CSV table of C-alpha atoms in Angstrom, one decimal:
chain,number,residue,atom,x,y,z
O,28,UNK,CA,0.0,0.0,0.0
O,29,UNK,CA,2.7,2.4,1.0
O,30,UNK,CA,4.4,1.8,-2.3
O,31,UNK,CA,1.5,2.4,-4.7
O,32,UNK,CA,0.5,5.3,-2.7
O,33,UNK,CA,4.3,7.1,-3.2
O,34,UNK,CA,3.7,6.0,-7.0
O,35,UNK,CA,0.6,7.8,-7.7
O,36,UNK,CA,1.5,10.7,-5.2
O,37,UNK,CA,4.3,11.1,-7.8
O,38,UNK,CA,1.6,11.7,-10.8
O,39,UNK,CA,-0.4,14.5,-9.2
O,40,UNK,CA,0.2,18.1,-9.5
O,41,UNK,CA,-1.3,20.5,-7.4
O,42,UNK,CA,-3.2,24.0,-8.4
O,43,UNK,CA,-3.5,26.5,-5.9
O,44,UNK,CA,-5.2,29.8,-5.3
O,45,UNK,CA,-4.7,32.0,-2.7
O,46,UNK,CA,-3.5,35.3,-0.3
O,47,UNK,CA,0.1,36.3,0.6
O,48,UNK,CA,1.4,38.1,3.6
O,49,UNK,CA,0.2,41.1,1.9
O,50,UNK,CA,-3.3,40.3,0.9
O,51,UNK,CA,-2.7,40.1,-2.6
O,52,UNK,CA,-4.2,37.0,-4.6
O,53,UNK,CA,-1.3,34.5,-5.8
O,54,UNK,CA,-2.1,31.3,-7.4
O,55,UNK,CA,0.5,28.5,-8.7
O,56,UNK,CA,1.5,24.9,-9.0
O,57,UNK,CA,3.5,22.4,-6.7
O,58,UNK,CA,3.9,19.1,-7.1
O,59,UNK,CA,4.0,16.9,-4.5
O,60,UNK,CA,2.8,13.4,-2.6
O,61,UNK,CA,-0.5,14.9,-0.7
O,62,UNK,CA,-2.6,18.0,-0.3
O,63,UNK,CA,-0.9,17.8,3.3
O,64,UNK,CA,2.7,18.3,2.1
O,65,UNK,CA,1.3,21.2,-0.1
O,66,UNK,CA,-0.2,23.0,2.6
O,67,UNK,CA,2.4,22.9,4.9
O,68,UNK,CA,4.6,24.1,2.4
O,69,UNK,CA,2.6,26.8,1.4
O,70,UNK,CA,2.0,27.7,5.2
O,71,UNK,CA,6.1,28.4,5.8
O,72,UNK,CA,5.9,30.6,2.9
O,73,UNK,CA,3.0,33.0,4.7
O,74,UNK,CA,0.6,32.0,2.1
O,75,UNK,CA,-3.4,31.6,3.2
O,76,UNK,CA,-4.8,29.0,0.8
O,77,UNK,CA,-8.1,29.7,-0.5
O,78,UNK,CA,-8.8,26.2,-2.9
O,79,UNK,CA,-6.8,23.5,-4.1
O,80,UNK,CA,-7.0,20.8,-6.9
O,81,UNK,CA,-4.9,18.2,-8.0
O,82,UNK,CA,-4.7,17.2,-11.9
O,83,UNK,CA,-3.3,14.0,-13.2
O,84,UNK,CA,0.1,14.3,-15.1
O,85,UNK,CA,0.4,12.6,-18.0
O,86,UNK,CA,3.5,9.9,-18.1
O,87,UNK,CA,5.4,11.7,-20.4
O,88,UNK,CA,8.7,10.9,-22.9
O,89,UNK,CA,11.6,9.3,-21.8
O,90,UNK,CA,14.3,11.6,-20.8
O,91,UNK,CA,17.1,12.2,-23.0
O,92,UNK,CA,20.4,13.2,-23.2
O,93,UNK,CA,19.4,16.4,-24.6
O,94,UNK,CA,17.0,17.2,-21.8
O,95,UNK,CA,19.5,17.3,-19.4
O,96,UNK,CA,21.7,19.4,-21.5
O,97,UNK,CA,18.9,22.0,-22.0
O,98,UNK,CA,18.5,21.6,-17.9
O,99,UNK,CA,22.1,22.0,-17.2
O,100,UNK,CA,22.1,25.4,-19.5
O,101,UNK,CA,19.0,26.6,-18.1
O,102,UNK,CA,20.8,26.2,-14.0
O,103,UNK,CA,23.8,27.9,-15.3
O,104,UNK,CA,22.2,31.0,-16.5
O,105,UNK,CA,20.0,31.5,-13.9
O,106,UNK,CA,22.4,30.8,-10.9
O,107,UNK,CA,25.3,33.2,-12.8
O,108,UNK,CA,22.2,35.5,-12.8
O,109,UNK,CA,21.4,35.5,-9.0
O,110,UNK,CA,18.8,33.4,-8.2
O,111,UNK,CA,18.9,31.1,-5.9
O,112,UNK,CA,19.4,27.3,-6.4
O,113,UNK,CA,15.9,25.8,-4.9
O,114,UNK,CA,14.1,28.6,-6.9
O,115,UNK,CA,16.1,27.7,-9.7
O,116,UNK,CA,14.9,24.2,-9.7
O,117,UNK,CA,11.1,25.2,-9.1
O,118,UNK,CA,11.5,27.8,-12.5
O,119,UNK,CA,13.1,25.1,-14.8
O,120,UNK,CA,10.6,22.3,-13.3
O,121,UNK,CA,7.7,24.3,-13.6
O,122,UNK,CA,8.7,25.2,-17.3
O,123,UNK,CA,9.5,21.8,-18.8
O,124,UNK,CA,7.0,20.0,-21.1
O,125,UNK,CA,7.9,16.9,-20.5
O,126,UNK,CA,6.4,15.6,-16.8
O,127,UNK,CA,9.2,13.2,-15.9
O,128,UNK,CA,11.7,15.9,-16.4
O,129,UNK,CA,9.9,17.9,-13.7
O,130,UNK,CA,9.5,15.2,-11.6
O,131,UNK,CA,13.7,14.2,-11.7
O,132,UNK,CA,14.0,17.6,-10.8
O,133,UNK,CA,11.6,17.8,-8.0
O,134,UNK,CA,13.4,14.8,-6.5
O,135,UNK,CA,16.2,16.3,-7.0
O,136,UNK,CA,15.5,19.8,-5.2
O,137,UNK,CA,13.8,18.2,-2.1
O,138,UNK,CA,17.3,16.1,-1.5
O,139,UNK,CA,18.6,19.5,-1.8
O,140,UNK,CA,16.7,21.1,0.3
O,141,UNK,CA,17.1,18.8,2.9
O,142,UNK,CA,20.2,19.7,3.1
O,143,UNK,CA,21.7,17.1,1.0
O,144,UNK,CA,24.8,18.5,-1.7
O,145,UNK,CA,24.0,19.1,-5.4
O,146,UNK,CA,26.6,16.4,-6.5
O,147,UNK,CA,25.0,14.2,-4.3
O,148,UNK,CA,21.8,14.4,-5.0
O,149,UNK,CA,22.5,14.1,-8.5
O,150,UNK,CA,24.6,11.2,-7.9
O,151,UNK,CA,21.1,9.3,-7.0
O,152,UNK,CA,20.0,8.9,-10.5
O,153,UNK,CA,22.5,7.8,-12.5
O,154,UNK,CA,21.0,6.8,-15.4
O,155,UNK,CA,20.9,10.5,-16.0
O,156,UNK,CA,23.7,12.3,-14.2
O,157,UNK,CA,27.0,9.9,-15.5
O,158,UNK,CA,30.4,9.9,-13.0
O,159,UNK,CA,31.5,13.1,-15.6
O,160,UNK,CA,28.4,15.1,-14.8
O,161,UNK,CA,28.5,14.7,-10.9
O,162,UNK,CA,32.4,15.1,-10.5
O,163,UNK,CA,31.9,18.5,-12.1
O,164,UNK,CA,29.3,19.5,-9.9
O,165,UNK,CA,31.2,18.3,-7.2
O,166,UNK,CA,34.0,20.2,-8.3
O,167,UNK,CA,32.4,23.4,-8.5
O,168,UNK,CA,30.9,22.9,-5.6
O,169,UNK,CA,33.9,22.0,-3.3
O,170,UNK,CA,35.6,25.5,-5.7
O,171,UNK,CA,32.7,27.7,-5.1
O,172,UNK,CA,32.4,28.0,-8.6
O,173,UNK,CA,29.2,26.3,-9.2
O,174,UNK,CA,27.9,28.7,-12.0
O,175,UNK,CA,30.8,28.5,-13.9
O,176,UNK,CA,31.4,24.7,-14.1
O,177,UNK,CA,27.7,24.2,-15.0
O,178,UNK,CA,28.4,26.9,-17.6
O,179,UNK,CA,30.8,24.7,-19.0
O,180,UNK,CA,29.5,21.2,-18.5
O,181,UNK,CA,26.4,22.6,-20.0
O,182,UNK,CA,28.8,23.7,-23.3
O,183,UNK,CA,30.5,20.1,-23.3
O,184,UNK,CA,27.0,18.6,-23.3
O,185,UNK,CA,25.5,20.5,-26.4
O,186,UNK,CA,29.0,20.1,-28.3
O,187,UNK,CA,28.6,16.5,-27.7
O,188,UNK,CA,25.2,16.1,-28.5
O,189,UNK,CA,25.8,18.5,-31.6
O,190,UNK,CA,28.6,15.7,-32.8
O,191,UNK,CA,25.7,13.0,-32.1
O,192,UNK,CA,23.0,14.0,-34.1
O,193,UNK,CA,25.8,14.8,-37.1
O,194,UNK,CA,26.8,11.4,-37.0
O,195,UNK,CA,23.0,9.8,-36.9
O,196,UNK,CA,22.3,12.6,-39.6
O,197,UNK,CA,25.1,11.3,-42.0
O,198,UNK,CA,24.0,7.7,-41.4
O,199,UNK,CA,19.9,8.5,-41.8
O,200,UNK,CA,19.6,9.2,-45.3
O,201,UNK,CA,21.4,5.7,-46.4
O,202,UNK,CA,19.6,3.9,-43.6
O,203,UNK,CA,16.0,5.1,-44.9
O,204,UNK,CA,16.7,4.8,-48.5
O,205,UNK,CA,18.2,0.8,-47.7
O,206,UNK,CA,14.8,0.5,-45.6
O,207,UNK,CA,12.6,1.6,-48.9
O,208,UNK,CA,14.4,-0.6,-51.1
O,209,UNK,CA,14.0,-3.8,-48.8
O,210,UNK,CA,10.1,-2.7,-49.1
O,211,UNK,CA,10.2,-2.2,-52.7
O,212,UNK,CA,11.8,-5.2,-53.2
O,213,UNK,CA,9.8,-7.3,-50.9
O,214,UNK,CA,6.7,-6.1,-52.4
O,215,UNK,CA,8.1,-7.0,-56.4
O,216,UNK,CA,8.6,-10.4,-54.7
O,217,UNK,CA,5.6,-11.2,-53.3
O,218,UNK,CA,2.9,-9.7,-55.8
O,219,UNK,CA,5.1,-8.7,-58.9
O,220,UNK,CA,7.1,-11.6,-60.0
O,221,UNK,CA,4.1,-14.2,-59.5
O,222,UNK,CA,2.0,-12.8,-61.7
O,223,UNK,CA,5.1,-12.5,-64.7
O,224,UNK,CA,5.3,-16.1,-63.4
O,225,UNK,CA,1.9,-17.1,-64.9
O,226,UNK,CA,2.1,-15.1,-68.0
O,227,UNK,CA,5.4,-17.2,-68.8
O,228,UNK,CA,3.9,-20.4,-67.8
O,229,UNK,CA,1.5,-19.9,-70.8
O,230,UNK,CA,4.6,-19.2,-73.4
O,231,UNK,CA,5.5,-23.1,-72.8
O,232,UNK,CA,8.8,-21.8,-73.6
O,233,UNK,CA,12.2,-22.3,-71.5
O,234,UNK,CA,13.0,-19.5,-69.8
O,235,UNK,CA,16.4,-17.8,-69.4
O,236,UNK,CA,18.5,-18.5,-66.3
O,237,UNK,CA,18.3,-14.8,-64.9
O,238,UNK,CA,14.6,-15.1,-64.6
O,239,UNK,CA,14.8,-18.8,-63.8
O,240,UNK,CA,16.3,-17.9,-60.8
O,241,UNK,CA,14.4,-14.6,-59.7
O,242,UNK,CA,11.2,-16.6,-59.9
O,243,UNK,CA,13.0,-19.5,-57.5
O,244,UNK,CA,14.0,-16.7,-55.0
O,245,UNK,CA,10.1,-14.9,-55.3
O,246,UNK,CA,8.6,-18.8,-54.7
O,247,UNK,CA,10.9,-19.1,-51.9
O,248,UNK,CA,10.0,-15.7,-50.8
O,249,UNK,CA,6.1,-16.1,-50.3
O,250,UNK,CA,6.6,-19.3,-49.2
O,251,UNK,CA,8.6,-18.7,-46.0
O,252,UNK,CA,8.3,-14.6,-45.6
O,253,UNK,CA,7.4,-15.5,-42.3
O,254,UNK,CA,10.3,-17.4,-41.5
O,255,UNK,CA,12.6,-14.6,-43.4
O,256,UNK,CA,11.2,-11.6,-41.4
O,257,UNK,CA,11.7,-14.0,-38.1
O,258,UNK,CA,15.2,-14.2,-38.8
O,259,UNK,CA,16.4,-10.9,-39.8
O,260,UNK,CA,13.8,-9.2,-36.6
O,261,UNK,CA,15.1,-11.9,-34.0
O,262,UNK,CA,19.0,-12.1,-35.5
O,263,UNK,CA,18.8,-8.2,-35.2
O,264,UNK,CA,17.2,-7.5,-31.7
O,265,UNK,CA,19.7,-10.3,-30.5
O,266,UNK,CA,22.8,-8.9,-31.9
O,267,UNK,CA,22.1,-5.7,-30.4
O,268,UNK,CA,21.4,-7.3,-26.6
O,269,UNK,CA,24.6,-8.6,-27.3
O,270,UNK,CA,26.4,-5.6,-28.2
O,271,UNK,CA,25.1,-3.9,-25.4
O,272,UNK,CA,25.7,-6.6,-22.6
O,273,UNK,CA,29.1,-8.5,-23.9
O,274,UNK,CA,32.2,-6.3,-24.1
O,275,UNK,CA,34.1,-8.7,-26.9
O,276,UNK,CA,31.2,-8.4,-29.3
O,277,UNK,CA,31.3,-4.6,-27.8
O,278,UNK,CA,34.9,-4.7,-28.5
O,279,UNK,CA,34.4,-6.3,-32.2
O,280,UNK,CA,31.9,-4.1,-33.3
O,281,UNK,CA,33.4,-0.9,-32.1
O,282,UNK,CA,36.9,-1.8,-33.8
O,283,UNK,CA,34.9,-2.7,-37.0
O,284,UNK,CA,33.0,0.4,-37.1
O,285,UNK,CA,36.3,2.6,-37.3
O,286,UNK,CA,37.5,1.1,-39.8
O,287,UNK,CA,34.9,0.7,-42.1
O,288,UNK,CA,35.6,2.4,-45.2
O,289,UNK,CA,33.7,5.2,-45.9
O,290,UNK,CA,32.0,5.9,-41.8
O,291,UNK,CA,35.2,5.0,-40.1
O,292,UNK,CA,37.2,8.2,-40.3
O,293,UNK,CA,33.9,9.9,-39.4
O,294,UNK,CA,32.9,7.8,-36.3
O,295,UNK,CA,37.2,8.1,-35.5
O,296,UNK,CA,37.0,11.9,-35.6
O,297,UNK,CA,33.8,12.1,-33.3
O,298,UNK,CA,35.3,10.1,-31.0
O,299,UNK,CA,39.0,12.1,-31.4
O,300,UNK,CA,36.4,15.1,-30.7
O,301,UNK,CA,34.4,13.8,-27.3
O,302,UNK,CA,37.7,12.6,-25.6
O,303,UNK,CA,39.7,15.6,-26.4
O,304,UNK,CA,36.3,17.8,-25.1
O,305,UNK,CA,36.0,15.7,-22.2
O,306,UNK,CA,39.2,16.0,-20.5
O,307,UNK,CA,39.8,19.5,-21.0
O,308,UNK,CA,36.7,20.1,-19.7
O,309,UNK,CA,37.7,17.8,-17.0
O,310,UNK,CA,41.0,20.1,-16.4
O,311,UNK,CA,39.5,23.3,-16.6
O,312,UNK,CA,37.7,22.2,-13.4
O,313,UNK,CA,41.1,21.2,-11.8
O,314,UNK,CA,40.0,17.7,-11.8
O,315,UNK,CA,43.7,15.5,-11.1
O,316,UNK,CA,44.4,13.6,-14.5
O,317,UNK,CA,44.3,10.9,-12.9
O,318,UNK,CA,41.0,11.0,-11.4
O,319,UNK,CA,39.8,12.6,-14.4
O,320,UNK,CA,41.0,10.0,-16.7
O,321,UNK,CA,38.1,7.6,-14.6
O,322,UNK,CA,35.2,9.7,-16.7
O,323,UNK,CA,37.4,10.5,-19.9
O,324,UNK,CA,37.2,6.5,-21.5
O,325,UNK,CA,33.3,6.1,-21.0
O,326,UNK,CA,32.2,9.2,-22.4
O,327,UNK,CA,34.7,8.7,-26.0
O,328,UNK,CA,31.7,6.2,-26.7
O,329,UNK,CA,33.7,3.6,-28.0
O,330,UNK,CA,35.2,0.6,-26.0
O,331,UNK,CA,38.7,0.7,-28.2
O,332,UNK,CA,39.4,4.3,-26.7
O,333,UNK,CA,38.1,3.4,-22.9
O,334,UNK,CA,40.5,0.7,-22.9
O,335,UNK,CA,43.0,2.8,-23.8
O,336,UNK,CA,42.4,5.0,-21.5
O,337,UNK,CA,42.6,2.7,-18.5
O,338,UNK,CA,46.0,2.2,-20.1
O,339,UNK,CA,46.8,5.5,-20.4
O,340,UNK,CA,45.7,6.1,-16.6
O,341,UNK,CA,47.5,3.4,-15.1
O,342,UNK,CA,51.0,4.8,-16.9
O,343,UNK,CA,50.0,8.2,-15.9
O,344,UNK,CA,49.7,7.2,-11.9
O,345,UNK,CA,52.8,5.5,-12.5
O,346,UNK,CA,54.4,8.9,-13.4
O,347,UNK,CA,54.3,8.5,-17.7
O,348,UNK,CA,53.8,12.1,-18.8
O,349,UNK,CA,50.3,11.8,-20.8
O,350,UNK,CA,51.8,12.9,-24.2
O,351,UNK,CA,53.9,9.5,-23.9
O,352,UNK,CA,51.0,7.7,-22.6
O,353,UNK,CA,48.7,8.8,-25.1
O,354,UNK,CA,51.9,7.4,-27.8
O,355,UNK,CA,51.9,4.3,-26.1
O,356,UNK,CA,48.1,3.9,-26.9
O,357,UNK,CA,48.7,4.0,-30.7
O,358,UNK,CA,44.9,4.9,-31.8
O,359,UNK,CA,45.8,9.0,-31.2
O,360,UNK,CA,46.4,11.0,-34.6
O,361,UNK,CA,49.7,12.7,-34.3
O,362,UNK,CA,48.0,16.2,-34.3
O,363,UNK,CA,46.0,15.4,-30.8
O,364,UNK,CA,49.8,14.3,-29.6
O,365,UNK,CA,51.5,17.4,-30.8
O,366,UNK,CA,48.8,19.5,-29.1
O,367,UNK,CA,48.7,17.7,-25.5
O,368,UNK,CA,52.8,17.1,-25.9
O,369,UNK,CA,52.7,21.8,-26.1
O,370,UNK,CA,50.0,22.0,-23.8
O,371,UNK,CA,52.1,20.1,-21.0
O,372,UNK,CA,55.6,22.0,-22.0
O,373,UNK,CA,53.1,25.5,-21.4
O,374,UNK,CA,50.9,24.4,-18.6
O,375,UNK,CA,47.5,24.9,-20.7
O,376,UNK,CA,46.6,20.9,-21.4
O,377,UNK,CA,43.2,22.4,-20.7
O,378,UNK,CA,43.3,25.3,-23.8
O,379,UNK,CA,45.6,23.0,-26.1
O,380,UNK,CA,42.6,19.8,-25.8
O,381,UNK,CA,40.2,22.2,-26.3
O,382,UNK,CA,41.7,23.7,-29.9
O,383,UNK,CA,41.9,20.3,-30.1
O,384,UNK,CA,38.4,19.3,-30.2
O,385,UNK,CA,37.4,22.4,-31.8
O,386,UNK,CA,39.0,21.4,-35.4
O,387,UNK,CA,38.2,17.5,-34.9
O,388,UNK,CA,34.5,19.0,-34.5
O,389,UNK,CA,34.9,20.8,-37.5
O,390,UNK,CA,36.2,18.2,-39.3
O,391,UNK,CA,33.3,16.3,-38.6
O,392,UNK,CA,31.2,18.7,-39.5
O,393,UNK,CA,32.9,18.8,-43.2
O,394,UNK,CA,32.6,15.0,-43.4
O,395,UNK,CA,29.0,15.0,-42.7
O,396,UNK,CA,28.4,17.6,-45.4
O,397,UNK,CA,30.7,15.5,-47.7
O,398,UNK,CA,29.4,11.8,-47.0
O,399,UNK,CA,26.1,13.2,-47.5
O,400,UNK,CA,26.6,14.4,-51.7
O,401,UNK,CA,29.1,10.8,-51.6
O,402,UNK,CA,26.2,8.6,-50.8
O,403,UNK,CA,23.8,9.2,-53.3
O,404,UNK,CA,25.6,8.2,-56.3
O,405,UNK,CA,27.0,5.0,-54.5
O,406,UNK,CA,23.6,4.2,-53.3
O,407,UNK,CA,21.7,4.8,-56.5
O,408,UNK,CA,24.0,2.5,-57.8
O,409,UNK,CA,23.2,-0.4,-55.7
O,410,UNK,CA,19.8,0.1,-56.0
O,411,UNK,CA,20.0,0.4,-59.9
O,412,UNK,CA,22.0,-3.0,-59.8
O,413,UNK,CA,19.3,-4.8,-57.6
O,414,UNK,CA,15.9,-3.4,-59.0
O,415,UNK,CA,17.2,-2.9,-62.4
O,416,UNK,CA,18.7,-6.7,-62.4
O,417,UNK,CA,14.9,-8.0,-61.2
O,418,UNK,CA,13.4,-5.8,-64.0
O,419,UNK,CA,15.6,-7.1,-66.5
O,420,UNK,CA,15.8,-10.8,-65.8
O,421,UNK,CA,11.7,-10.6,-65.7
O,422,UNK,CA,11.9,-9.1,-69.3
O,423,UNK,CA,14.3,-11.2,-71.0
O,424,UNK,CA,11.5,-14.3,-71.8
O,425,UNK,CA,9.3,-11.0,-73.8
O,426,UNK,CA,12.4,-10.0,-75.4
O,427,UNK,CA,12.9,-13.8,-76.6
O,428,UNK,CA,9.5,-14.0,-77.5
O,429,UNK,CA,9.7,-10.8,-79.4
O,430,UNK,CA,12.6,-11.7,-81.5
O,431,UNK,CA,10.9,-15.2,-82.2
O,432,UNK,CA,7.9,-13.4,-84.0
């Protein structure tokens, strides 16, 4: 009982009307487990309630990366503008459209509140706030320079969420045209070809090879389509638990995908870019390498470069500069080595990583633009080859026929 009644105490939202200290009329929203909690809250802040209502809150979208990035923004410019942190909380709760966002965050502030730290609090959901995102806080909060660190946690986040939807851009448009051919294609199977099938049953002629064996692959197709869609629907959503729960296939599959012809320099430079970003973000909060270095191989996104990293970590703690550790790692370009190698001789690591990312996320940027005016010729060419050789092989027997008459 106690259990569904904290559940459903999270899906109400309260509306309020009613008098301040000074008489005048103020109405608003809380959220919160019971009319009780409301009122007493509303009683500390000298306000005499005149009626109350609760409304059911819808479930919502899932929470995203970007969500939190647009939350971390919002904090930063209101706390480098003055207002205080609770009241920040309650301003970006009340103003987000999607419920569960308000509802992390209203967790969130009444940890707070209780006197609990930011870092801390934010610590409690991790499937939201990563190790990066709560050593920062921490960080700033331990400096007294809140405001600024979520000023810059909230730049790494949209720079890395810019590189993201780049990449899933410059694979979207292959993806959806490889989709509508497999539907195309599916439907010539199934409903085309049978019906050429009967017309050439009636010639009593032998038929070429070519169309010989589209007609055995349509049979086949209608016959077991079933069994086809099974296997490609179950082999997918099976390889993709796997990716995500074993690290050799993770391992395999993140290897393969940088080099793969054409994507790999692409996904390479995005992950060049998030590394580079991450640890001079890292720095510029006077994070210790080496404790920095923890956060640094899981947010790269690819195994390949978190492995390294643990390498690169364990020579640093043994007293490796990081230029040589980085070396030592082999998977580095030689312009991220020549930048870190000047920005230890100078002090600046921070600065130097940082120009660092900046031209690997420009570079992605030009690849994107490039790979996008590359595909289209390479892809109409595959498609030509497939369609067109069904076409084709279908209109051989009329050709026969034609020259025969």
């Amino acid at each position: 009982m106690a259990t569904a009644a904290t559940k459903s105490a999270k899906e109400f939202v309260f509306e309020w009307e009613g008098k301040d200290r000074n008489g005048k009329t103020v109405r608003g929203e809380t959220r919160a487990g019971g009319e009780n909690q409301v009122l007493a809250s509303l009683r500390r802040q000298g306000i005499v309630l005149n009626k109350i209502k609760k409304r059911r809150m819808s479930s919502g979208k899932r929470i995203k990366p970007k969500d939190i990035a647009i939350f971390t923004r919002q904090l930063a410019t209101m706390m480098k503008a003055g207002v205080p942190l609770l009241q920040a909380f309650d301003i970006v709760g009340r103003g987000n459209p999607n419920p569960n966002v308000t509802r992390l965050l209203n967790n969130i502030r009444s940890d707070v509140e209780t006197g609990t730290s930011l870092s801390s609090a934010f610590r409690k959901h991790p499937l939201y706030f990563d190790s990066l995102y709560c050593n920062l806080v921490e960080a700033g909060e331990a400096a007294g320079i809140l405001e600024e660190l979520l000023d810059r946690l909230a730049t790494y986040m949209e720079k890395t969420e810019a590189i993201k939807s780049k990449v899933r851009s410059a694979l979207m448009y292959p993806t959806s045209v490889l989709i509508v051919a497999c539907v195309v294609v599916t439907i010539i199977m199934i409903f085309v070809i049978p019906s050429f099938k009967e017309v050439f049953t009636s010639f009593g002629a032998d038929l070429p090879a070519p169309t010989l064996f589209v007609i055995a692959m349509s049979e086949f197709f209608v016959a077991y389509w079933w069994l086809i869609f099974g296997l490609i629907g179950g082999g997918a959503y099976f390889f993709m638990q796997a990716w995500r729960r074993s690290e050799k296939i993770q391992m395999f599959m993140d290897r393969l995908l940088l080099r793969v012809p054409i994507f790999g320099p692409l996904v390479e430079k995005a992950v060049v870019a998030r590394w580079t970003r991450t640890l001079s973000t890292m720095f510029a909060a006077g994070v210790p390498l080496v404790e920095a270095l923890d956060s640094v191989g899981g947010a790269s996104g690819n195994s390949v470069y978190a492995r390294a990293t643990d390498k690169i970590q364990q020579e640093v703690s043994t007293g490796t500069s990081l230029t040589n550790a980085m070396t030592n790692a082999n998977i580095f370009p030689s312009m991220v080595l020549q930048m870190c190698a000047i920005g230890e001789e100078s002090g600046s690591i921070d600065h130097m990583l940082g120009k660092a990312a900046d031209f690997y996320e420009a570079e992605v940027d030009d690849m994107v633009a490039g790979l996008s005016s590359l595909m289209e010729p390479i892809i109409i060419v595959v498609l030509g080859v497939i369609i067109g050789g069904i076409v084709v092989s279908m209109y051989l027997p009329i050709f026969k026929l034609g020259q025969v008459v």
